[in-house]
Coordinates of C-alpha atoms and ligand atoms in Angstrom, one line a residue:
M1 CA 0.0 0.0 0.0
G2 CA 1.3 3.5 -0.8
T3 CA 2.7 5.6 2.0
E4 CA 2.7 9.1 0.4
G5 CA 0.5 11.6 2.1
L6 CA -2.5 12.9 0.2
G7 CA -3.2 16.0 2.2
N8 CA -5.4 18.5 0.3
Y9 CA -6.3 16.0 -2.3
D10 CA -10.1 15.9 -2.6
V11 CA -11.6 12.5 -3.6
A12 CA -15.3 12.1 -4.2
I13 CA -16.5 8.5 -4.0
V14 CA -20.0 7.7 -5.4
G15 CA -21.5 4.7 -3.6
A16 CA -20.9 3.3 -0.2
G17 CA -20.9 -0.5 -0.9
P18 CA -17.9 -2.6 -0.1
A19 CA -15.8 -1.1 -2.9
G20 CA -16.5 2.6 -2.1
A21 CA -16.3 2.2 1.7
R22 CA -12.9 0.3 1.4
A23 CA -11.5 2.9 -1.0
A24 CA -12.6 5.6 1.4
Y25 CA -11.0 3.9 4.3
V26 CA -7.6 3.5 2.6
L27 CA -7.5 7.0 1.2
A28 CA -8.6 8.7 4.4
R29 CA -5.9 6.8 6.3
R30 CA -3.4 8.2 3.7
G31 CA -4.6 11.7 4.5
A32 CA -6.8 12.5 1.5
R33 CA -10.0 14.5 2.0
V34 CA -12.6 12.0 1.2
T35 CA -16.4 12.4 0.7
I36 CA -18.6 9.4 0.1
F37 CA -22.0 10.1 -1.5
D38 CA -24.7 7.6 -0.9
P39 CA -28.3 8.2 0.2
S40 CA -29.2 4.7 0.9
H41 CA -27.6 3.6 4.3
P42 CA -28.6 1.7 6.3
R43 CA -29.8 -0.5 3.5
E44 CA -30.1 -4.2 2.6
K45 CA -28.6 -4.9 -0.9
P46 CA -30.1 -7.9 -2.8
C47 CA -27.2 -10.3 -2.3
G48 CA -26.3 -13.7 -1.0
G49 CA -24.1 -12.0 1.6
G50 CA -21.5 -14.7 1.3
V51 CA -18.1 -13.2 2.3
T52 CA -15.2 -15.5 1.8
G53 CA -12.2 -15.9 4.1
R54 CA -10.0 -14.2 1.4
A55 CA -12.4 -11.2 1.3
L56 CA -12.4 -10.8 5.1
A57 CA -8.6 -11.0 5.1
L58 CA -8.5 -7.9 3.0
V59 CA -10.3 -5.8 5.6
D60 CA -9.0 -7.3 8.8
D61 CA -7.2 -4.0 9.7
A62 CA -10.6 -2.2 9.7
I63 CA -13.4 -4.5 10.8
D64 CA -13.8 -7.3 13.3
P65 CA -16.3 -9.9 12.0
S66 CA -17.3 -10.7 15.6
S67 CA -18.7 -7.1 15.9
F68 CA -21.5 -7.8 13.5
A69 CA -24.2 -10.5 13.2
R70 CA -23.1 -13.2 10.8
T71 CA -23.4 -17.0 10.3
T72 CA -20.2 -19.0 10.2
I73 CA -20.7 -21.6 7.5
R74 CA -19.8 -25.2 8.5
A75 CA -20.7 -27.0 5.3
A76 CA -21.6 -26.5 1.6
R77 CA -24.1 -28.9 0.1
F78 CA -24.2 -29.4 -3.6
T79 CA -27.2 -30.9 -5.4
N80 CA -27.9 -31.5 -9.1
A81 CA -31.1 -30.2 -10.7
G82 CA -30.6 -32.8 -13.4
S83 CA -30.9 -35.7 -10.9
E84 CA -33.9 -36.9 -9.0
R85 CA -33.3 -34.7 -5.9
T86 CA -29.8 -36.2 -5.7
R87 CA -30.4 -39.1 -3.4
P88 CA -27.1 -40.5 -2.1
T89 CA -27.8 -44.1 -2.8
N90 CA -24.3 -44.9 -3.8
D91 CA -22.8 -47.5 -1.5
R92 CA -19.4 -45.8 -1.6
I93 CA -20.7 -42.6 -0.1
D94 CA -18.5 -42.0 3.0
A95 CA -19.8 -42.2 6.6
R96 CA -19.5 -38.5 7.3
Q97 CA -21.8 -37.7 4.4
R98 CA -24.4 -40.0 5.8
R99 CA -24.3 -38.4 9.1
R100 CA -25.4 -35.0 7.8
P101 CA -29.1 -35.1 6.9
G102 CA -29.9 -33.0 3.9
P103 CA -32.5 -30.1 3.9
F104 CA -34.7 -32.2 1.7
G105 CA -35.4 -34.9 4.2
P106 CA -33.8 -38.2 5.1
G107 CA -31.9 -39.9 2.4
D108 CA -31.6 -36.7 0.4
A109 CA -28.2 -35.4 1.3
G110 CA -26.7 -34.2 -1.9
S111 CA -22.9 -34.0 -1.6
C112 CA -21.7 -32.3 1.5
V113 CA -18.4 -30.5 1.9
D114 CA -17.2 -29.5 5.4
L115 CA -15.7 -26.1 5.8
D116 CA -13.4 -24.7 8.4
G117 CA -14.5 -21.7 10.5
G118 CA -12.4 -19.3 8.4
A119 CA -13.7 -20.3 5.0
L120 CA -17.0 -18.4 4.6
I121 CA -19.3 -16.2 6.6
V122 CA -22.8 -15.0 5.5
A123 CA -24.1 -11.6 6.7
S124 CA -26.9 -9.3 5.8
R125 CA -25.4 -6.5 3.6
S126 CA -27.0 -4.0 5.9
T127 CA -24.7 -5.0 8.8
F128 CA -21.6 -5.9 6.7
D129 CA -21.7 -2.7 4.6
A130 CA -22.4 -0.7 7.8
A131 CA -19.3 -2.0 9.5
L132 CA -17.2 -1.1 6.5
L133 CA -18.7 2.4 6.3
A134 CA -18.2 3.0 10.0
A135 CA -14.5 2.0 9.7
A136 CA -14.1 4.5 6.7
E137 CA -15.8 7.3 8.9
R138 CA -13.5 6.5 11.8
A139 CA -10.5 6.8 9.4
G140 CA -11.7 10.3 8.6
A141 CA -13.9 10.0 5.5
M142 CA -17.0 12.1 5.4
V143 CA -20.4 10.7 4.3
E144 CA -22.9 12.8 2.4
R145 CA -26.2 11.0 2.3
A146 CA -27.2 12.4 -1.1
R147 CA -27.7 10.8 -4.5
V148 CA -25.3 11.9 -7.2
T149 CA -27.3 12.9 -10.3
D150 CA -24.5 13.9 -12.6
V151 CA -20.7 13.8 -12.9
A152 CA -18.4 15.7 -15.4
A153 CA -14.6 15.5 -15.4
D154 CA -12.5 18.4 -16.8
T155 CA -8.8 19.1 -16.8
G156 CA -8.8 20.8 -13.4
G157 CA -11.1 18.3 -11.5
V158 CA -14.5 16.8 -11.3
T159 CA -18.0 18.4 -10.8
L160 CA -20.7 16.4 -9.1
E161 CA -24.3 17.4 -9.1
T162 CA -25.9 15.9 -6.0
A163 CA -29.3 16.0 -4.3
G164 CA -27.6 18.4 -1.8
G165 CA -26.1 20.8 -4.4
R166 CA -23.0 21.0 -6.6
R167 CA -19.6 19.7 -5.4
R168 CA -16.0 19.8 -6.7
A169 CA -13.3 17.3 -6.2
D170 CA -9.9 16.5 -7.7
F171 CA -10.8 12.9 -8.5
V172 CA -14.0 10.8 -8.6
I173 CA -14.3 7.0 -7.8
G174 CA -17.3 5.3 -9.3
A175 CA -18.3 2.7 -6.7
D176 CA -22.0 2.9 -7.6
G177 CA -22.6 -0.7 -8.6
A178 CA -24.0 -2.4 -11.6
N179 CA -26.1 0.5 -12.7
S180 CA -23.3 3.0 -12.2
L181 CA -24.0 6.6 -13.1
V182 CA -20.2 7.4 -13.1
R183 CA -19.6 4.6 -15.5
R184 CA -22.3 5.9 -17.8
R185 CA -20.7 9.3 -17.8
V186 CA -17.0 8.4 -18.2
A187 CA -17.5 5.3 -20.3
S188 CA -20.8 3.5 -21.1
A189 CA -23.4 1.5 -19.3
F190 CA -23.1 -2.3 -19.3
R191 CA -24.9 -3.8 -22.2
R192 CA -27.6 -6.4 -21.5
S193 CA -25.3 -9.2 -22.6
Q194 CA -22.8 -8.1 -19.9
L195 CA -25.3 -8.5 -17.0
S196 CA -26.9 -11.3 -15.1
I197 CA -30.2 -11.0 -13.5
A198 CA -30.3 -12.4 -10.0
T199 CA -33.6 -13.0 -8.3
G200 CA -35.1 -14.8 -5.4
F201 CA -36.3 -14.4 -1.9
F202 CA -35.2 -13.5 1.6
A203 CA -36.9 -16.3 3.7
R204 CA -37.5 -14.6 7.0
G205 CA -37.5 -16.7 10.2
V206 CA -35.4 -19.8 9.2
T207 CA -31.6 -20.3 9.2
S208 CA -28.9 -22.9 9.1
D209 CA -25.1 -23.3 9.2
E210 CA -24.7 -24.6 5.7
I211 CA -25.1 -23.2 2.3
V212 CA -27.0 -25.3 -0.4
V213 CA -26.1 -25.0 -4.0
E214 CA -28.2 -26.7 -6.7
L215 CA -26.4 -26.7 -10.0
T216 CA -28.6 -26.1 -13.0
A217 CA -27.9 -26.6 -16.7
D218 CA -30.7 -24.5 -17.9
P219 CA -30.1 -21.6 -17.3
P220 CA -26.4 -22.5 -16.7
G221 CA -25.8 -21.6 -13.1
Y222 CA -27.1 -22.4 -9.7
I223 CA -29.8 -21.9 -7.2
W224 CA -28.4 -21.0 -3.8
S225 CA -29.5 -20.8 -0.2
F226 CA -27.2 -18.7 2.0
P227 CA -28.1 -18.6 5.7
R228 CA -27.9 -15.3 7.6
P229 CA -28.5 -15.3 11.4
D230 CA -32.2 -14.9 11.1
H231 CA -33.1 -15.7 7.5
L232 CA -32.0 -17.5 4.3
A233 CA -31.0 -15.5 1.1
I234 CA -32.2 -17.8 -1.6
G235 CA -31.8 -17.0 -5.3
I236 CA -30.9 -17.9 -8.8
C237 CA -29.3 -16.0 -11.6
A238 CA -29.1 -16.1 -15.4
Q239 CA -27.4 -14.0 -18.1
A240 CA -29.7 -11.1 -18.8
D241 CA -29.9 -11.8 -22.5
A242 CA -30.8 -15.5 -22.0
C243 CA -34.3 -16.2 -23.1
V244 CA -35.7 -16.2 -19.5
T245 CA -37.4 -13.5 -17.6
A246 CA -36.8 -12.5 -14.0
E247 CA -40.5 -13.6 -13.3
A248 CA -39.7 -17.1 -14.7
L249 CA -36.5 -17.4 -12.7
R250 CA -38.3 -16.3 -9.5
A251 CA -41.0 -18.8 -10.1
R252 CA -38.4 -21.5 -10.5
T253 CA -36.8 -20.5 -7.2
A254 CA -40.2 -20.6 -5.5
A255 CA -40.8 -24.1 -6.9
W256 CA -37.4 -25.2 -5.6
I257 CA -38.2 -23.8 -2.1
S258 CA -41.5 -25.6 -2.1
A259 CA -40.0 -28.9 -3.4
T260 CA -37.1 -29.0 -1.0
G261 CA -39.0 -27.6 2.0
I262 CA -35.9 -25.7 2.8
A263 CA -37.8 -22.6 4.0
R264 CA -40.9 -24.2 5.6
G265 CA -42.9 -21.6 7.5
A266 CA -40.8 -18.7 6.4
R267 CA -42.0 -15.3 5.2
L268 CA -40.8 -14.9 1.6
Q269 CA -39.7 -11.4 0.6
P270 CA -38.8 -11.2 -3.2
Y271 CA -35.9 -9.3 -4.7
S272 CA -34.1 -8.9 -8.1
W273 CA -30.9 -7.1 -9.0
P274 CA -28.3 -7.1 -11.8
I275 CA -24.8 -8.5 -11.5
P276 CA -22.1 -7.7 -14.0
S277 CA -21.1 -10.9 -15.8
L278 CA -18.5 -10.1 -18.4
S279 CA -17.2 -12.4 -21.2
V280 CA -13.6 -13.0 -22.1
R281 CA -14.0 -10.4 -24.8
D282 CA -15.4 -7.8 -22.5
F283 CA -12.4 -8.2 -20.2
E284 CA -10.0 -7.3 -23.1
D285 CA -10.8 -3.6 -22.9
P286 CA -12.4 -2.9 -19.6
A287 CA -13.2 0.7 -18.5
L288 CA -11.1 1.1 -15.3
A289 CA -9.6 4.6 -15.0
G290 CA -8.8 7.9 -16.6
P291 CA -6.9 11.1 -15.5
R292 CA -9.7 12.2 -13.1
W293 CA -11.8 9.0 -12.5
A294 CA -11.6 5.4 -11.7
L295 CA -14.3 2.6 -11.4
V296 CA -14.2 0.0 -8.7
G297 CA -16.2 -3.1 -7.8
D298 CA -19.4 -3.8 -9.8
A299 CA -19.1 -0.5 -11.5
A300 CA -15.9 -1.8 -13.1
G301 CA -17.5 -5.3 -13.8
L302 CA -15.2 -7.0 -11.3
V303 CA -17.4 -10.1 -10.5
D304 CA -16.5 -13.8 -11.0
P305 CA -18.7 -14.9 -13.9
I306 CA -19.1 -18.4 -12.6
T307 CA -19.7 -17.9 -8.8
R308 CA -20.8 -14.2 -9.1
E309 CA -18.6 -13.4 -6.1
G310 CA -18.2 -9.7 -6.2
I311 CA -17.5 -8.6 -2.6
Y312 CA -13.9 -9.8 -2.7
F313 CA -13.2 -7.9 -6.0
G314 CA -15.0 -4.8 -4.7
L315 CA -12.8 -4.7 -1.6
A316 CA -9.6 -5.6 -3.5
S317 CA -10.2 -2.8 -6.1
G318 CA -11.0 -0.4 -3.2
N319 CA -7.5 -1.2 -1.8
W320 CA -5.8 -0.9 -5.2
I321 CA -7.2 2.6 -6.0
G322 CA -6.6 3.6 -2.4
A323 CA -2.9 2.7 -2.8
A324 CA -2.4 4.0 -6.3
L325 CA -3.9 7.5 -6.0
G326 CA -1.4 10.3 -5.5
T327 CA 1.4 8.5 -7.2
R328 CA 2.6 10.0 -10.6
H329 CA 0.6 7.7 -12.8
G330 CA -1.9 6.7 -10.1
A331 CA -4.9 5.9 -12.3
R332 CA -2.7 4.0 -14.8
E333 CA -1.1 2.0 -12.0
Y334 CA -4.5 1.1 -10.6
A335 CA -5.7 -0.1 -14.0
A336 CA -2.5 -2.2 -14.5
R337 CA -3.0 -3.8 -11.0
V338 CA -6.7 -4.7 -11.7
R339 CA -5.6 -6.3 -15.0
D340 CA -2.9 -8.3 -13.3
E341 CA -4.5 -9.3 -10.1
A342 CA -8.2 -9.5 -10.9
I343 CA -8.9 -9.6 -14.6
A344 CA -6.5 -12.4 -15.3
E345 CA -8.4 -14.6 -12.9
L346 CA -11.8 -13.4 -14.1
V347 CA -10.9 -14.2 -17.7
R348 CA -10.1 -17.8 -16.6
A349 CA -13.5 -18.1 -15.0
A350 CA -15.3 -16.6 -18.1
R351 CA -13.5 -19.2 -20.3
L352 CA -14.7 -22.1 -18.1
K353 CA -18.2 -20.8 -17.6
A354 CA -19.8 -22.4 -20.6
G355 CA -18.6 -25.9 -19.6
F356 CA -18.9 -25.7 -15.9
F357 CA -22.6 -26.2 -15.7
R358 CA -22.9 -28.8 -18.5
P359 CA -24.9 -31.7 -17.1
V360 CA -22.2 -34.3 -17.9
F361 CA -19.6 -32.3 -15.9
V362 CA -22.0 -31.5 -13.1
S363 CA -23.0 -35.2 -12.7
L364 CA -19.3 -36.3 -12.6
L365 CA -18.4 -33.5 -10.2
L366 CA -21.2 -34.5 -7.8
R367 CA -20.4 -38.2 -7.9
A368 CA -16.8 -37.4 -7.3
L369 CA -17.7 -35.1 -4.4
E370 CA -19.5 -38.1 -2.7
Q371 CA -16.6 -40.4 -3.3
S372 CA -13.4 -38.4 -3.1
A373 CA -12.0 -36.5 -0.1
A374 CA -9.6 -34.8 -2.6
I375 CA -12.4 -33.3 -4.7
R376 CA -14.2 -32.2 -1.5
A377 CA -11.0 -30.4 -0.4
V378 CA -10.8 -28.7 -3.8
M379 CA -14.5 -27.6 -3.6
A380 CA -14.0 -26.3 0.1
D381 CA -11.1 -24.2 -1.2
L382 CA -13.2 -22.9 -4.2
V383 CA -16.0 -21.9 -1.8
S384 CA -13.6 -20.1 0.5
G385 CA -11.8 -18.3 -2.3
R386 CA -8.5 -20.1 -1.6
Q387 CA -8.5 -22.0 -4.9
R388 CA -7.5 -19.9 -7.9
Y389 CA -8.8 -20.9 -11.4
A390 CA -5.2 -20.9 -12.6
T391 CA -4.2 -23.9 -10.4
L392 CA -7.7 -25.5 -10.3
K393 CA -7.0 -27.4 -13.5
W394 CA -3.9 -29.2 -12.0
R395 CA -5.7 -30.2 -8.8
L396 CA -8.6 -31.6 -10.6
I397 CA -6.6 -33.3 -13.4
K398 CA -4.8 -35.3 -10.7
T399 CA -8.1 -37.0 -9.9
F400 CA -9.1 -39.6 -12.4
E401 CA -12.8 -39.0 -13.3
V402 CA -12.9 -35.3 -12.8
G403 CA -9.6 -35.0 -14.6
L404 CA -11.1 -36.6 -17.7
A405 CA -14.2 -34.3 -17.5
W406 CA -11.9 -31.3 -17.1
R407 CA -10.0 -32.2 -20.2
A408 CA -13.4 -32.4 -22.0
L409 CA -14.5 -29.1 -20.6
T410 CA -11.4 -27.2 -21.6
A411 CA -10.8 -29.0 -25.0
Ligands
LIG501 C1 -28.7 -11.6 -5.7 C2 -27.2 -11.4 -5.6 C3 -26.4 -12.3 -4.8 C4 -25.1 -12.0 -4.7 N1 -24.4 -12.8 -3.8 C5 -23.1 -12.6 -3.6 C6 -22.4 -13.3 -2.6 O1 -23.0 -14.2 -1.8 N2 -21.1 -13.0 -2.4 C7 -20.4 -12.1 -3.1 O2 -19.2 -11.9 -2.9 N3 -21.1 -11.4 -4.1 C8 -22.4 -11.5 -4.3 N4 -23.0 -10.8 -5.2 C9 -22.3 -9.6 -5.8 C10 -22.2 -8.5 -4.8 O3 -23.5 -8.2 -4.3 C11 -21.6 -7.3 -5.5 O4 -20.5 -7.7 -6.3 C12 -21.1 -6.2 -4.5 O5 -22.1 -5.7 -3.8 C13 -20.3 -5.1 -5.2 O6 -20.0 -4.1 -4.3 P1 -19.9 -2.6 -4.8 O7 -19.4 -1.8 -3.7 O8 -19.2 -2.5 -6.1 O9 -21.4 -2.2 -5.2 P2 -22.7 -2.2 -4.4 O10 -22.6 -3.1 -3.2 O11 -23.8 -2.4 -5.3 O12 -22.9 -0.7 -3.8 C14 -23.2 0.4 -4.6 C15 -23.7 1.5 -3.8 O13 -23.8 2.7 -4.7 C16 -24.9 3.4 -4.2 N5 -25.3 4.3 -5.4 C17 -25.7 3.9 -6.6 N6 -26.0 4.9 -7.4 C18 -25.7 6.0 -6.7 C19 -25.7 7.4 -7.0 N7 -26.1 7.8 -8.2 N8 -25.4 8.3 -6.0 C20 -25.0 7.8 -4.8 N9 -24.9 6.5 -4.4 C21 -25.3 5.6 -5.4 C22 -25.9 2.4 -3.8 O14 -26.9 3.0 -3.0 C23 -25.1 1.3 -3.2 O15 -25.0 1.5 -1.8 C24 -24.4 -11.0 -5.3 C25 -25.2 -10.1 -6.1 C26 -26.5 -10.3 -6.3 C27 -27.4 -9.3 -7.1

């Protein structure tokens, strides 16, 4: 992280999600005059709320997870939409798997992967984001609870029109999410083909200590249930230009909830929200930074196209812009770091995406999960963010069946 002082440097940050709050924290610590604009807090964001161990590690200087309500996830259960409710009838299923009853009743366990306490927490975004924002304020950032309605950069700085009046700054950071206004002003909005629609329900009044992931071939992706302390966040997502509407996806999620009984007795509160899901090609020329602006988190499209994990990349890009600003070629350095440390990884995910949810691969993977401790260890590391796509290939290829499938997937 850069150490130069940033006194008298005015930075406006639009959006107080993880990316904006983290950038604010780092810049304020370096002495910049930081103002974050966001009218929404305290707010719940439609999200699973899964925060991986690697994401928490990025902010352990600023927030203590024990200070906010969260669920420590003990296991991840994988089921297959293509199978008949994934009954573990195979004789070779190991004893530990038998011990864990599934959410779908006896004899319906799916494939269960144990997680250590540092792998994954799930929290409401109202509490997680509030903790990050409070840390930024403690570091000296100011929060203006106003919507930004326009942004224009010129050679001397940036002008922001806000619900509270006109503001000037030296630099603007667009941390305003998938529908980013800053992005629309300095580059262009995401096209429909660059977005996923995520939709589902918060199921109030039920919880658990395991996540459930049902892999689906059509649309390619998964249905998830992520338990927060007093409710489940359940959802599904599909590429926005796929021939499926948000209503149809939500109906599918409702049918899953009802078939599995996973949220029996819960009050269901619907939500929908876009997630950037870029292709290999989109990542070739991403809009990241210019002389007076930078985009971070969802506004920059930094989301894993397979898992849709975006909190880690939001926090990481907040750190990177925080470190780069104030150096001679700060914006350029930031863009280079995003390319090296995030986009290289996201491109690998985008390449694998088409094959990852193919029924033949999913069936093999789930069978291997039941039978192989090595595959379960790989999946545990994937869920916690410890397994990079760059080395995933070698770990899987060492296992016979999945190794074969992997060769087919990447051929
Ligand atoms: C249904 C769903 C499930 C998901 N599940 C997970 C998960 O389990 N784990 C994970 O890692 N990722 C998940 N994601 C992705 C994750 O939610 C995002 O990647 C993450 O929130 C990005 O953080 P951000 O700070 O870039 O943007 P956001 O969190 O979207 O924050 C943007 C902020 O900008 C503010 N804003 C917008 N416009 C303006 C404006 N004009 N003026 C002022 N403020 C403005 C908004 O109020 C908001 O507070 C999920 C996404 C969805 C939709």
